[in-house]
mmCIF file of C-alpha atoms in Angstrom:
data_model
loop_
_atom_site.group_PDB
_atom_site.id
_atom_site.type_symbol
_atom_site.label_atom_id
_atom_site.label_comp_id
_atom_site.label_asym_id
_atom_site.label_seq_id
_atom_site.Cartn_x
_atom_site.Cartn_y
_atom_site.Cartn_z
ATOM 1 C CA CYS W 1 201.362 112.959 13.513
ATOM 2 C CA TRP W 2 199.372 109.695 13.431
ATOM 3 C CA GLN W 3 202.091 107.996 15.451
ATOM 4 C CA ALA W 4 201.796 110.652 18.187
ATOM 5 C CA ILE W 5 198.002 110.284 18.273
ATOM 6 C CA ARG W 6 198.262 106.478 18.437
ATOM 7 C CA ASP W 7 200.899 106.675 21.219
ATOM 8 C CA SER W 8 198.741 109.142 23.123
ATOM 9 C CA LYS W 9 195.728 106.833 22.850
ATOM 10 C CA ILE W 10 197.782 103.823 24.009
ATOM 11 C CA ASN W 11 199.145 105.866 26.917
ATOM 12 C CA LYS W 12 195.625 106.908 27.967
ATOM 13 C CA GLN W 13 194.447 103.296 27.781
ATOM 14 C CA ALA W 14 197.373 102.194 29.971
ATOM 15 C CA GLN W 15 196.618 104.968 32.447
ATOM 16 C CA TYR W 16 192.969 103.918 32.573
ATOM 17 C CA ARG W 17 193.903 100.248 33.171
ATOM 18 C CA ALA W 18 196.273 101.314 35.972
ATOM 19 C CA TYR W 19 193.506 103.465 37.455
ATOM 20 C CA GLU W 20 191.042 100.554 37.366
ATOM 21 C CA ARG W 21 193.597 98.221 39.038
ATOM 22 C CA LYS W 22 194.262 100.860 41.707
ATOM 23 C CA LYS W 23 190.536 101.134 42.471
ATOM 24 C CA GLN W 24 190.304 97.383 43.090
ATOM 25 C CA VAL W 25 193.033 97.437 45.735
ATOM 26 C CA ASN W 26 192.135 98.035 49.380
ATOM 27 C CA HIS W 27 195.027 100.370 50.148
ATOM 28 C CA LYS W 28 194.383 100.489 53.892
ATOM 29 C CA LYS W 29 194.464 96.691 54.025
ATOM 30 C CA GLU W 30 197.738 96.700 52.058
ATOM 31 C CA ILE W 31 199.303 98.948 54.714
ATOM 32 C CA VAL W 32 197.959 96.766 57.549
ATOM 33 C CA ASN W 33 199.212 93.583 55.857
ATOM 34 C CA THR W 34 202.645 95.095 55.315
ATOM 35 C CA LEU W 35 202.909 96.246 58.938
ATOM 36 C CA GLN W 36 201.884 92.816 60.186
ATOM 37 C CA ARG W 37 204.228 91.039 57.772
ATOM 38 C CA MET W 38 207.153 93.184 58.964
ATOM 39 C CA SER W 39 206.427 92.615 62.659
ATOM 40 C CA GLY W 40 208.512 90.126 64.547
ATOM 41 C CA LYS W 41 211.690 91.776 65.698
ATOM 42 C CA TYR W 42 209.669 94.957 66.297
ATOM 43 C CA SER W 43 206.018 95.311 67.248
ATOM 44 C CA THR W 44 203.443 96.471 64.716
ATOM 45 C CA TYR W 45 203.079 99.656 66.780
ATOM 46 C CA GLU W 46 206.823 100.397 66.648
ATOM 47 C CA ILE W 47 206.966 99.786 62.888
ATOM 48 C CA PHE W 48 203.911 102.009 62.379
ATOM 49 C CA SER W 49 205.473 104.758 64.529
ATOM 50 C CA ASP W 50 208.803 104.504 62.710
ATOM 51 C CA TRP W 51 207.051 104.615 59.334
ATOM 52 C CA ILE W 52 205.075 107.745 60.264
ATOM 53 C CA LYS W 53 208.214 109.390 61.679
ATOM 54 C CA CYS W 54 210.254 108.600 58.543
ATOM 55 C CA CYS W 55 207.472 109.900 56.284
ATOM 56 C CA ALA W 56 207.217 113.151 58.247
ATOM 57 C CA LEU W 57 210.981 113.657 58.317
ATOM 58 C CA ALA W 58 211.393 112.887 54.602
ATOM 59 C CA ILE W 59 208.549 115.204 53.572
ATOM 60 C CA SER W 60 209.806 117.966 55.848
ATOM 61 C CA ASN W 61 213.370 117.759 54.573
ATOM 62 C CA GLN W 62 212.234 117.537 50.967
ATOM 63 C CA SER W 63 210.203 120.724 51.476
ATOM 64 C CA ASP W 64 213.036 122.785 52.944
ATOM 65 C CA LEU W 65 214.754 125.179 50.590
ATOM 66 C CA PHE W 66 218.033 125.149 52.508
ATOM 67 C CA GLN W 67 219.964 122.353 54.157
ATOM 68 C CA CYS W 68 220.651 123.976 57.509
ATOM 69 C CA GLU W 69 221.359 122.556 60.964
ATOM 70 C CA ILE W 70 217.700 121.622 61.561
ATOM 71 C CA TRP W 71 217.594 119.826 58.205
ATOM 72 C CA GLU W 72 220.714 117.855 59.166
ATOM 73 C CA LYS W 73 219.239 116.867 62.569
ATOM 74 C CA ARG W 74 216.091 115.594 60.859
ATOM 75 C CA GLU W 75 218.188 113.701 58.328
ATOM 76 C CA GLN W 76 220.203 112.039 61.108
ATOM 77 C CA GLU W 77 216.996 111.105 62.958
ATOM 78 C CA TYR W 78 215.594 109.603 59.750
ATOM 79 C CA LEU W 79 218.752 107.558 59.172
ATOM 80 C CA ALA W 80 218.874 106.359 62.786
ATOM 81 C CA THR W 81 215.254 105.206 62.546
ATOM 82 C CA ILE W 82 215.428 103.505 59.140
ATOM 83 C CA ARG W 83 218.783 101.871 59.917
ATOM 84 C CA LYS W 84 217.009 99.466 62.301
ATOM 85 C CA TYR W 85 215.441 97.660 59.358
ATOM 86 C CA PRO W 86 217.032 95.394 56.735
ATOM 87 C CA PRO W 87 217.197 96.777 53.170
ATOM 88 C CA GLU W 88 214.208 94.748 51.919
ATOM 89 C CA GLU W 89 212.044 96.181 54.714
ATOM 90 C CA THR W 90 213.177 99.769 54.165
ATOM 91 C CA LYS W 91 211.656 99.487 50.684
ATOM 92 C CA GLU W 92 208.270 98.867 52.315
ATOM 93 C CA PHE W 93 208.191 102.355 53.911
ATOM 94 C CA PRO W 94 207.824 104.329 50.645
ATOM 95 C CA ARG W 95 205.502 101.626 49.283
ATOM 96 C CA MET W 96 203.217 102.060 52.310
ATOM 97 C CA LEU W 97 203.355 105.841 51.795
ATOM 98 C CA SER W 98 202.175 105.372 48.204
ATOM 99 C CA GLU W 99 199.344 103.145 49.474
ATOM 100 C CA LEU W 100 198.426 105.925 51.923
ATOM 101 C CA VAL W 101 198.337 108.470 49.090
ATOM 102 C CA PHE W 102 196.163 106.138 46.963
ATOM 103 C CA ALA W 103 193.788 105.585 49.908
ATOM 104 C CA LEU W 104 193.465 109.348 50.408
ATOM 105 C CA GLU W 105 192.846 109.819 46.690
ATOM 106 C CA ASP W 106 189.999 107.305 46.952
ATOM 107 C CA GLU W 107 188.429 108.980 49.986
ATOM 108 C CA ILE W 108 189.466 111.785 52.328
ATOM 109 C CA THR W 109 189.164 110.124 55.707
ATOM 110 C CA ASP W 110 191.342 109.263 58.702
ATOM 111 C CA VAL W 111 193.222 106.483 56.930
ATOM 112 C CA LEU W 112 195.962 106.322 59.570
ATOM 113 C CA GLY W 113 193.426 105.969 62.389
ATOM 114 C CA GLU W 114 191.680 103.176 60.529
ATOM 115 C CA VAL W 115 194.993 101.423 59.844
ATOM 116 C CA TYR W 116 195.967 101.848 63.504
ATOM 117 C CA MET W 117 192.812 100.137 64.731
ATOM 118 C CA GLU W 118 192.630 97.497 61.987
ATOM 119 C CA ALA W 119 196.219 96.454 62.749
ATOM 120 C CA GLY W 120 195.222 95.868 66.366
ATOM 121 C CA MET W 121 197.210 98.732 67.881
ATOM 122 C CA GLY W 122 194.315 100.248 69.855
ATOM 123 C CA SER W 123 194.401 99.705 73.603
ATOM 124 C CA LYS W 124 191.531 99.576 76.107
ATOM 125 C CA SER W 125 193.888 100.094 79.031
ATOM 126 C CA THR W 126 195.291 103.356 77.661
ATOM 127 C CA GLY W 127 192.064 104.497 75.991
ATOM 128 C CA GLN W 128 193.604 104.581 72.524
ATOM 129 C CA PHE W 129 190.714 104.248 70.111
ATOM 130 C CA PHE W 130 189.995 105.458 66.624
ATOM 131 C CA THR W 131 187.129 107.906 66.260
ATOM 132 C CA PRO W 132 185.514 107.431 62.836
ATOM 133 C CA TYR W 133 185.942 110.431 60.533
ATOM 134 C CA HIS W 134 182.226 111.177 60.198
ATOM 135 C CA LEU W 135 181.903 111.397 64.014
ATOM 136 C CA SER W 136 184.933 113.677 64.273
ATOM 137 C CA LYS W 137 183.534 115.911 61.535
ATOM 138 C CA MET W 138 180.102 116.004 63.174
ATOM 139 C CA THR W 139 181.607 116.863 66.574
ATOM 140 C CA ALA W 140 183.630 119.672 65.030
ATOM 141 C CA GLY W 141 180.530 120.945 63.216
ATOM 142 C CA VAL W 142 178.506 121.035 66.432
ATOM 143 C CA THR W 143 181.338 122.611 68.406
ATOM 144 C CA ILE W 144 182.286 125.237 65.817
ATOM 145 C CA PRO W 145 179.237 126.616 63.988
ATOM 146 C CA ALA W 146 179.582 127.280 60.267
ATOM 147 C CA GLY W 147 181.021 130.696 59.420
ATOM 148 C CA GLU W 148 182.700 131.236 62.789
ATOM 149 C CA THR W 149 186.433 131.484 63.211
ATOM 150 C CA ILE W 150 188.544 130.250 66.079
ATOM 151 C CA ASP W 151 190.729 132.728 67.942
ATOM 152 C CA THR W 152 194.067 130.998 68.485
ATOM 153 C CA GLU W 153 195.445 133.546 70.931
#
């Protein structure tokens, strides 16, 4: 009994230390640094796009109950995309996803938009700019008054 209590206390202390370390990390910056470190053969934008595509495909296929034809097409698209990268770089994709999850746990905001702009992927010529989350939320609040619903038909 005492052993279980002691182990539980040690486990909670380890979890707390891990939590404190996680709080000290700028997860968005970790994603940006990884994207920039991987760039060379491919642009930061292409790596970012491939990472987002692979995340979406992996999550979608993991969520499906049955492995049907659509599942197989998504799996083939995932493999074709990830195959472009050497094995050491493919390991960065799930690591960046975990950084994204940690960043969202810290604060619900447009992490991907911030990463996009911080990594220098915005473009004046095409009008691709990040709108800060608080401005997007305010615009939505002004456009759609509280308590109203939107008719999607």
